Amino acid sequence: MQELTLKDWLDAQMRDFGLDADLVKLLTGVAAVSRDISRLVEAGALGGILGLHGTQNVQGEEQKELDVVSNEMMVKAVFDTGVVAACASEELDHSLPAPAADGVRRPYLICFDPLDGSSNIDINVSIGTIFSVLVNPRSDASAPTDEDFLQPGDRQLAAGYVIYGPQTQMVFTVGRGVNMFTLNPRTGEYILTNANVKVPESAKEFAINCSNMRHWEQPVKRYIAELLEGTTGVRGKDFNMRWVAAMVAEVHRILCRGGIFMYPRDNRDPSRPGKLRLMYEANPMSWLMEQAGGRATNGRTRILGLVPEKLHQRVAVFLGAREEVERVTAYHLEEDGGRC
Ligand code: F6P
């Protein structure tokens, strides 16, 4: 069978569906830098960049050396494409405008988490890069600010991730389904290996960090208790549980074989509505799920409809199989209705 490279696929999207040439440049830039990040991840201790960097990011999390290096690589790569007016990253306090002051308007903004699942870096477990592309709302060449990024996920133009696992794969959508490309380590070429991926409607697996159970809201406790009861409870079937502690890996598993992923809000800190970040974790992953026939809510409402209030906003996340996300969302709404 003839192999379809990422380049061939993007060319076909331009030709057949009018995919914007500048967006193709950006996706090509992300693919190229992900290849370099993949090599660094693969080298591990031999690359001399494992361990802590000795700093914290804006959310107070310890930065790993590889977080910092991959962030620098992503920033350079997206600006080098010449089509990005500003980028925002988990590792940067504020958005960063493109350095060139040449009076040229650049059409895109991009948000990314350069290395999701950092706690897995030093133990050789899957990690990834997540990205979300938005339109630059400025009609002139002026520098975008954080406020320009505050667009709902429904406005994303491209979104996806690269997973650095046993294989390196780039998975993304431009609004016409979800496609998976696998990096051929010999040629350095991404090859289409799963076209138009679909999430099965019902699930056999769930992913949640159960160590937080005592802090969850009642609807989450109810939903998980029912899953754990298996054949002996109202669900009438057994479920299996997985937790990789890297959202990229959980989402990838769900796209490949189904299931539901949850990171609910909890009552430890009422000012913190969940752990995951809306703009560069929840939004891109939610769009992928919806494009693959799944669902994504914050327990109450569609994540892609939320209007962000700040760049590093956190959000509760329930995503994956349609039936499961609808069920746990219904439990939240029932509980809210009950309180009125
Ligand atoms: O960035 C957040 C993240 O690393 C996700 O990739 C992952 O799903 C989650 O945190 C793991 O959280 P915890 O450490 O609570 O298991």
Tab-separated table of C-alpha atoms and ligand atoms in Angstrom:
chain	number	residue	atom	x	y	z
A	1	MET	CA	0.000	0.000	0.000
A	2	GLN	CA	1.223	3.501	-0.867
A	3	GLU	CA	2.291	5.449	2.255
A	4	LEU	CA	0.688	8.863	2.697
A	5	THR	CA	3.090	11.343	4.307
A	6	LEU	CA	1.952	14.288	6.405
A	7	LYS	CA	3.111	16.562	3.583
A	8	ASP	CA	1.013	14.675	1.001
A	9	TRP	CA	-1.988	14.769	3.313
A	10	LEU	CA	-1.666	18.518	3.946
A	11	ASP	CA	-1.217	19.183	0.214
A	12	ALA	CA	-4.400	17.212	-0.486
A	13	GLN	CA	-6.286	19.192	2.193
A	14	MET	CA	-5.160	22.449	0.550
A	15	ARG	CA	-6.166	21.244	-2.885
A	16	ASP	CA	-9.473	19.543	-2.018
A	17	PHE	CA	-10.780	21.567	0.930
A	18	GLY	CA	-8.979	24.910	0.654
A	19	LEU	CA	-6.952	24.427	3.857
A	20	ASP	CA	-5.060	27.683	4.330
A	21	ALA	CA	-1.426	27.526	3.141
A	22	ASP	CA	-0.279	29.474	6.221
A	23	LEU	CA	-1.945	26.948	8.503
A	24	VAL	CA	-0.143	24.211	6.599
A	25	LYS	CA	3.143	26.054	7.264
A	26	LEU	CA	2.343	26.150	10.969
A	27	LEU	CA	1.394	22.463	11.196
A	28	THR	CA	4.525	21.581	9.254
A	29	GLY	CA	6.595	23.645	11.717
A	30	VAL	CA	5.000	21.905	14.711
A	31	ALA	CA	5.635	18.496	13.104
A	32	ALA	CA	9.289	19.378	12.453
A	33	VAL	CA	10.032	20.569	15.985
A	34	SER	CA	8.199	17.600	17.485
A	35	ARG	CA	10.677	15.381	15.671
A	36	ASP	CA	13.519	17.175	17.443
A	37	ILE	CA	11.760	17.026	20.829
A	38	SER	CA	11.141	13.328	20.219
A	39	ARG	CA	14.886	12.776	19.730
A	40	LEU	CA	15.673	14.567	22.988
A	41	VAL	CA	13.062	12.552	24.881
A	42	GLU	CA	14.445	9.370	23.364
A	43	ALA	CA	18.008	10.227	24.419
A	44	GLY	CA	16.917	10.559	28.068
A	45	ALA	CA	19.814	10.590	30.492
A	46	LEU	CA	22.235	10.322	27.553
A	47	GLY	CA	21.046	13.747	26.360
A	48	GLY	CA	21.982	15.212	29.749
A	49	ILE	CA	18.687	17.046	30.192
A	50	LEU	CA	16.693	15.006	32.686
A	51	GLY	CA	15.866	16.303	36.156
A	52	LEU	CA	14.657	19.596	37.570
A	53	HIS	CA	15.438	22.991	36.068
A	54	GLY	CA	15.290	24.633	39.503
A	55	THR	CA	12.431	26.999	38.655
A	56	GLN	CA	8.621	27.003	38.858
A	57	ASN	CA	6.125	27.907	36.144
A	58	VAL	CA	3.339	30.465	36.575
A	59	GLN	CA	1.128	27.804	38.184
A	60	GLY	CA	3.738	27.061	40.852
A	61	GLU	CA	4.770	23.696	39.399
A	62	GLU	CA	8.410	22.592	39.375
A	63	GLN	CA	9.827	22.913	35.855
A	64	LYS	CA	11.806	19.988	34.501
A	65	GLU	CA	14.852	20.733	32.366
A	66	LEU	CA	13.073	19.144	29.402
A	67	ASP	CA	9.984	21.370	29.980
A	68	VAL	CA	12.162	24.438	29.616
A	69	VAL	CA	14.176	23.187	26.634
A	70	SER	CA	11.129	21.961	24.706
A	71	ASN	CA	9.343	25.246	25.417
A	72	GLU	CA	12.248	27.188	23.897
A	73	MET	CA	12.224	24.862	20.887
A	74	MET	CA	8.466	25.289	20.369
A	75	VAL	CA	8.639	29.090	20.662
A	76	LYS	CA	11.428	29.311	18.090
A	77	ALA	CA	9.777	26.840	15.729
A	78	VAL	CA	6.368	28.526	15.646
A	79	PHE	CA	7.856	31.989	15.122
A	80	ASP	CA	10.166	30.650	12.408
A	81	THR	CA	7.094	29.677	10.362
A	82	GLY	CA	6.429	33.414	9.899
A	83	VAL	CA	2.666	32.967	10.360
A	84	VAL	CA	2.346	33.284	14.162
A	85	ALA	CA	1.657	36.699	15.697
A	86	ALA	CA	1.987	35.451	19.280
A	87	CYS	CA	2.208	32.259	21.277
A	88	ALA	CA	1.131	31.250	24.777
A	89	SER	CA	2.607	28.372	26.714
A	90	GLU	CA	2.110	26.580	29.987
A	91	GLU	CA	5.709	27.493	30.746
A	92	LEU	CA	5.344	31.271	30.156
A	93	ASP	CA	3.588	33.717	32.499
A	94	HIS	CA	2.189	35.744	29.591
A	95	SER	CA	1.744	35.397	25.867
A	96	LEU	CA	4.754	36.241	23.745
A	97	PRO	CA	4.416	38.354	20.592
A	98	ALA	CA	6.476	37.470	17.505
A	99	PRO	CA	9.872	39.188	17.689
A	100	ALA	CA	9.828	40.539	14.117
A	101	ALA	CA	8.678	44.159	13.925
A	102	ASP	CA	8.414	44.270	10.122
A	103	GLY	CA	4.879	45.662	9.869
A	104	VAL	CA	3.520	42.354	8.553
A	105	ARG	CA	0.265	41.008	10.024
A	106	ARG	CA	0.595	37.336	10.976
A	107	PRO	CA	-2.655	35.359	10.852
A	108	TYR	CA	-2.385	32.949	13.800
A	109	LEU	CA	-2.034	32.646	17.553
A	110	ILE	CA	-0.927	29.354	19.032
A	111	CYS	CA	-1.211	27.984	22.582
A	112	PHE	CA	0.775	24.971	23.680
A	113	ASP	CA	1.873	22.759	26.497
A	114	PRO	CA	5.361	21.875	25.231
A	115	LEU	CA	5.668	18.792	27.430
A	116	ASP	CA	2.509	17.446	29.026
A	117	GLY	CA	2.841	14.868	31.814
A	118	SER	CA	6.216	16.138	33.040
A	119	SER	CA	6.183	13.821	36.045
A	120	ASN	CA	6.683	10.954	33.559
A	121	ILE	CA	9.839	12.387	31.963
A	122	ASP	CA	12.390	10.904	34.336
A	123	ILE	CA	10.679	7.503	34.559
A	124	ASN	CA	10.506	6.836	30.797
A	125	VAL	CA	6.703	6.863	30.478
A	126	SER	CA	4.714	8.553	27.676
A	127	ILE	CA	4.596	12.350	27.522
A	128	GLY	CA	3.527	14.743	24.779
A	129	THR	CA	3.182	18.189	23.249
A	130	ILE	CA	-0.335	19.695	22.990
A	131	PHE	CA	-1.231	22.610	20.695
A	132	SER	CA	-4.215	24.767	19.772
A	133	VAL	CA	-4.279	27.271	16.889
A	134	LEU	CA	-6.529	30.354	16.975
A	135	VAL	CA	-7.022	33.232	14.594
A	136	ASN	CA	-5.143	36.442	15.369
A	137	PRO	CA	-8.087	38.790	15.984
A	138	ARG	CA	-5.987	41.884	15.181
A	139	SER	CA	-6.497	43.255	11.706
A	140	ASP	CA	-3.140	45.036	11.777
A	141	ALA	CA	0.455	44.111	12.601
A	142	SER	CA	0.263	45.271	16.236
A	143	ALA	CA	1.420	42.845	18.924
A	144	PRO	CA	-1.340	40.635	20.387
A	145	THR	CA	-1.794	40.578	24.167
A	146	ASP	CA	-3.145	37.890	26.531
A	147	GLU	CA	-6.706	39.169	25.937
A	148	ASP	CA	-6.476	38.319	22.231
A	149	PHE	CA	-6.117	34.645	23.188
A	150	LEU	CA	-9.325	34.543	25.237
A	151	GLN	CA	-11.423	32.842	22.556
A	152	PRO	CA	-13.694	29.827	23.133
A	153	GLY	CA	-12.452	26.434	21.959
A	154	ASP	CA	-15.115	26.431	19.259
A	155	ARG	CA	-12.929	28.959	17.416
A	156	GLN	CA	-9.879	26.691	17.152
A	157	LEU	CA	-8.610	26.276	13.591
A	158	ALA	CA	-6.313	23.325	14.270
A	159	ALA	CA	-5.587	21.381	17.436
A	160	GLY	CA	-3.822	18.234	18.458
A	161	TYR	CA	-0.899	16.640	20.168
A	162	VAL	CA	2.287	14.709	19.595
A	163	ILE	CA	2.756	11.700	21.856
A	164	TYR	CA	6.290	10.574	22.691
A	165	GLY	CA	5.721	6.937	23.648
A	166	PRO	CA	6.859	3.619	22.251
A	167	GLN	CA	6.109	5.362	18.946
A	168	THR	CA	6.002	9.103	18.262
A	169	GLN	CA	2.639	10.035	16.772
A	170	MET	CA	1.133	13.343	15.720
A	171	VAL	CA	-2.651	13.446	16.083
A	172	PHE	CA	-4.648	16.489	15.056
A	173	THR	CA	-7.779	17.947	13.554
A	174	VAL	CA	-8.428	20.898	11.276
A	175	GLY	CA	-12.184	20.398	11.697
A	176	ARG	CA	-12.601	17.465	9.327
A	177	GLY	CA	-12.108	14.451	11.592
A	178	VAL	CA	-9.079	13.235	13.496
A	179	ASN	CA	-6.051	11.676	11.836
A	180	MET	CA	-3.016	9.974	13.361
A	181	PHE	CA	0.451	10.118	11.800
A	182	THR	CA	3.296	7.910	13.017
A	183	LEU	CA	6.892	9.104	12.837
A	184	ASN	CA	9.100	6.804	10.810
A	185	PRO	CA	12.320	7.051	12.852
A	186	ARG	CA	14.427	5.977	9.877
A	187	THR	CA	13.218	8.624	7.417
A	188	GLY	CA	12.010	11.300	9.865
A	189	GLU	CA	8.729	11.382	7.949
A	190	TYR	CA	5.258	11.348	9.560
A	191	ILE	CA	3.046	8.734	7.850
A	192	LEU	CA	-0.771	8.535	8.061
A	193	THR	CA	-1.535	5.390	10.079
A	194	ASN	CA	-5.121	5.928	11.369
A	195	ALA	CA	-7.511	7.988	9.259
A	196	ASN	CA	-10.756	9.459	10.552
A	197	VAL	CA	-10.486	7.990	14.045
A	198	LYS	CA	-13.770	7.363	15.920
A	199	VAL	CA	-14.294	6.883	19.675
A	200	PRO	CA	-16.675	3.985	20.448
A	201	GLU	CA	-19.930	5.377	21.924
A	202	SER	CA	-19.842	3.259	25.071
A	203	ALA	CA	-16.823	2.540	27.248
A	204	LYS	CA	-15.159	-0.321	29.071
A	205	GLU	CA	-12.358	1.743	30.645
A	206	PHE	CA	-12.192	4.851	32.790
A	207	ALA	CA	-9.299	7.070	33.866
A	208	ILE	CA	-9.327	9.217	37.001
A	209	ASN	CA	-6.921	9.859	39.860
A	210	CYS	CA	-8.819	8.019	42.617
A	211	SER	CA	-6.472	9.293	45.322
A	212	ASN	CA	-8.526	12.512	45.196
A	213	MET	CA	-11.828	10.698	45.754
A	214	ARG	CA	-12.547	12.164	49.170
A	215	HIS	CA	-12.372	15.683	47.677
A	216	TRP	CA	-14.718	15.108	44.699
A	217	GLU	CA	-18.201	16.497	44.278
A	218	GLN	CA	-21.109	14.108	44.934
A	219	PRO	CA	-22.005	13.432	41.247
A	220	VAL	CA	-18.451	12.242	40.541
A	221	LYS	CA	-18.487	10.010	43.636
A	222	ARG	CA	-21.801	8.539	42.478
A	223	TYR	CA	-20.606	7.952	38.904
A	224	ILE	CA	-17.341	6.281	39.982
A	225	ALA	CA	-19.074	4.180	42.668
A	226	GLU	CA	-21.382	2.811	39.970
A	227	LEU	CA	-18.441	1.995	37.681
A	228	LEU	CA	-16.678	0.204	40.535
A	229	GLU	CA	-19.768	-1.881	41.341
A	230	GLY	CA	-19.464	-3.412	37.865
A	231	THR	CA	-21.810	-6.313	37.125
A	232	THR	CA	-23.200	-6.150	40.657
A	233	GLY	CA	-24.469	-2.568	40.290
A	234	VAL	CA	-26.762	-0.445	38.129
A	235	ARG	CA	-24.331	-0.460	35.194
A	236	GLY	CA	-24.539	-4.243	34.901
A	237	LYS	CA	-21.031	-4.566	33.461
A	238	ASP	CA	-17.438	-4.449	34.665
A	239	PHE	CA	-15.124	-1.540	33.883
A	240	ASN	CA	-11.352	-1.464	33.890
A	241	MET	CA	-9.298	1.469	35.195
A	242	ARG	CA	-6.145	3.137	33.800
A	243	TRP	CA	-4.136	6.196	34.933
A	244	VAL	CA	-0.941	7.214	33.130
A	245	ALA	CA	-0.799	10.719	34.696
A	246	ALA	CA	-0.247	12.307	31.275
A	247	MET	CA	-3.372	13.653	29.601
A	248	VAL	CA	-1.833	13.071	26.181
A	249	ALA	CA	-1.513	9.351	26.891
A	250	GLU	CA	-5.045	9.037	28.321
A	251	VAL	CA	-6.572	10.864	25.346
A	252	HIS	CA	-4.522	8.796	22.930
A	253	ARG	CA	-5.738	5.563	24.524
A	254	ILE	CA	-9.349	6.753	24.337
A	255	LEU	CA	-9.008	7.709	20.670
A	256	CYS	CA	-7.505	4.277	19.957
A	257	ARG	CA	-9.798	1.999	21.971
A	258	GLY	CA	-12.409	4.074	23.797
A	259	GLY	CA	-13.130	5.031	27.397
A	260	ILE	CA	-13.602	8.139	29.513
A	261	PHE	CA	-11.030	10.468	31.114
A	262	MET	CA	-11.867	12.662	34.087
A	263	TYR	CA	-10.099	15.340	36.063
A	264	PRO	CA	-12.945	16.793	38.122
A	265	ARG	CA	-12.932	19.926	40.234
A	266	ASP	CA	-12.618	19.143	43.896
A	267	ASN	CA	-13.212	20.893	47.171
A	268	ARG	CA	-9.605	21.343	48.286
A	269	ASP	CA	-9.395	24.825	46.821
A	270	PRO	CA	-12.753	26.318	45.731
A	271	SER	CA	-10.950	29.003	43.707
A	272	ARG	CA	-9.433	26.270	41.500
A	273	PRO	CA	-12.030	24.750	39.167
A	274	GLY	CA	-10.061	21.617	38.305
A	275	LYS	CA	-6.400	21.002	37.589
A	276	LEU	CA	-6.112	21.053	33.817
A	277	ARG	CA	-5.663	24.205	31.794
A	278	LEU	CA	-8.464	25.250	29.461
A	279	MET	CA	-6.555	26.861	26.628
A	280	TYR	CA	-3.758	24.403	25.929
A	281	GLU	CA	-5.008	21.151	27.480
A	282	ALA	CA	-8.815	20.954	27.682
A	283	ASN	CA	-9.745	22.866	24.514
A	284	PRO	CA	-7.540	21.016	22.016
A	285	MET	CA	-8.353	17.605	23.559
A	286	SER	CA	-12.095	18.407	23.676
A	287	TRP	CA	-12.122	19.350	20.005
A	288	LEU	CA	-10.327	16.125	19.104
A	289	MET	CA	-12.907	14.135	21.086
A	290	GLU	CA	-15.854	15.865	19.451
A	291	GLN	CA	-14.285	15.450	16.020
A	292	ALA	CA	-13.933	11.735	16.785
A	293	GLY	CA	-17.609	11.440	17.795
A	294	GLY	CA	-17.004	11.701	21.560
A	295	ARG	CA	-17.991	14.412	24.026
A	296	ALA	CA	-16.219	16.793	26.426
A	297	THR	CA	-17.761	18.763	29.291
A	298	ASN	CA	-16.675	20.343	32.553
A	299	GLY	CA	-19.390	18.240	34.224
A	300	ARG	CA	-22.043	20.785	33.421
A	301	THR	CA	-21.449	22.357	30.058
A	302	ARG	CA	-19.526	21.806	26.804
A	303	ILE	CA	-15.890	22.770	27.265
A	304	LEU	CA	-15.625	24.202	23.739
A	305	GLY	CA	-18.339	26.769	24.519
A	306	LEU	CA	-16.532	28.245	27.550
A	307	VAL	CA	-15.221	31.783	27.117
A	308	PRO	CA	-11.821	31.909	28.852
A	309	GLU	CA	-11.307	34.645	31.427
A	310	LYS	CA	-7.559	34.236	31.689
A	311	LEU	CA	-4.731	32.563	29.835
A	312	HIS	CA	-3.885	29.921	32.414
A	313	GLN	CA	-7.484	29.243	33.472
A	314	ARG	CA	-8.163	25.807	34.906
A	315	VAL	CA	-11.209	23.704	34.211
A	316	ALA	CA	-12.764	20.379	35.238
A	317	VAL	CA	-12.616	17.858	32.393
A	318	PHE	CA	-14.785	14.851	31.468
A	319	LEU	CA	-14.060	13.601	27.971
A	320	GLY	CA	-14.352	10.521	25.812
A	321	ALA	CA	-17.172	8.115	24.981
A	322	ARG	CA	-20.439	9.931	24.294
A	323	GLU	CA	-22.656	7.801	26.559
A	324	GLU	CA	-20.325	8.061	29.538
A	325	VAL	CA	-19.694	11.805	29.315
A	326	GLU	CA	-23.429	12.410	28.934
A	327	ARG	CA	-24.149	10.236	31.983
A	328	VAL	CA	-21.668	11.907	34.336
A	329	THR	CA	-22.776	15.342	33.059
A	330	ALA	CA	-26.418	14.403	33.728
A	331	TYR	CA	-25.479	13.434	37.312
A	332	HIS	CA	-23.984	16.914	37.860
A	333	LEU	CA	-27.047	18.634	36.412
A	334	GLU	CA	-29.373	16.444	38.506
A	335	GLU	CA	-27.432	17.390	41.624
A	336	ASP	CA	-27.522	21.105	40.724
A	337	GLY	CA	-31.273	20.876	39.990
A	338	GLY	CA	-31.805	19.117	43.307
A	339	ARG	CA	-30.167	22.000	45.155
A	340	CYS	CA	-32.405	24.733	43.661
B	1	F6P	O1	-0.667	18.907	33.300
B	1	F6P	C1	-1.404	18.171	33.961
B	1	F6P	C2	-1.176	16.658	34.061
B	1	F6P	O2	0.151	16.252	34.062
B	1	F6P	C3	-1.971	15.872	33.042
B	1	F6P	O3	-1.244	15.583	31.885
B	1	F6P	C4	-2.378	14.646	33.808
B	1	F6P	O4	-3.592	14.117	33.333
B	1	F6P	C5	-2.499	15.164	35.206
B	1	F6P	O5	-1.756	16.341	35.305
B	1	F6P	C6	-1.999	14.189	36.243
B	1	F6P	O6	-2.379	14.651	37.477
B	1	F6P	P1	-2.041	13.893	38.855
B	1	F6P	O7	-0.615	14.238	39.150
B	1	F6P	O8	-2.984	14.478	39.823
B	1	F6P	O9	-2.216	12.447	38.627
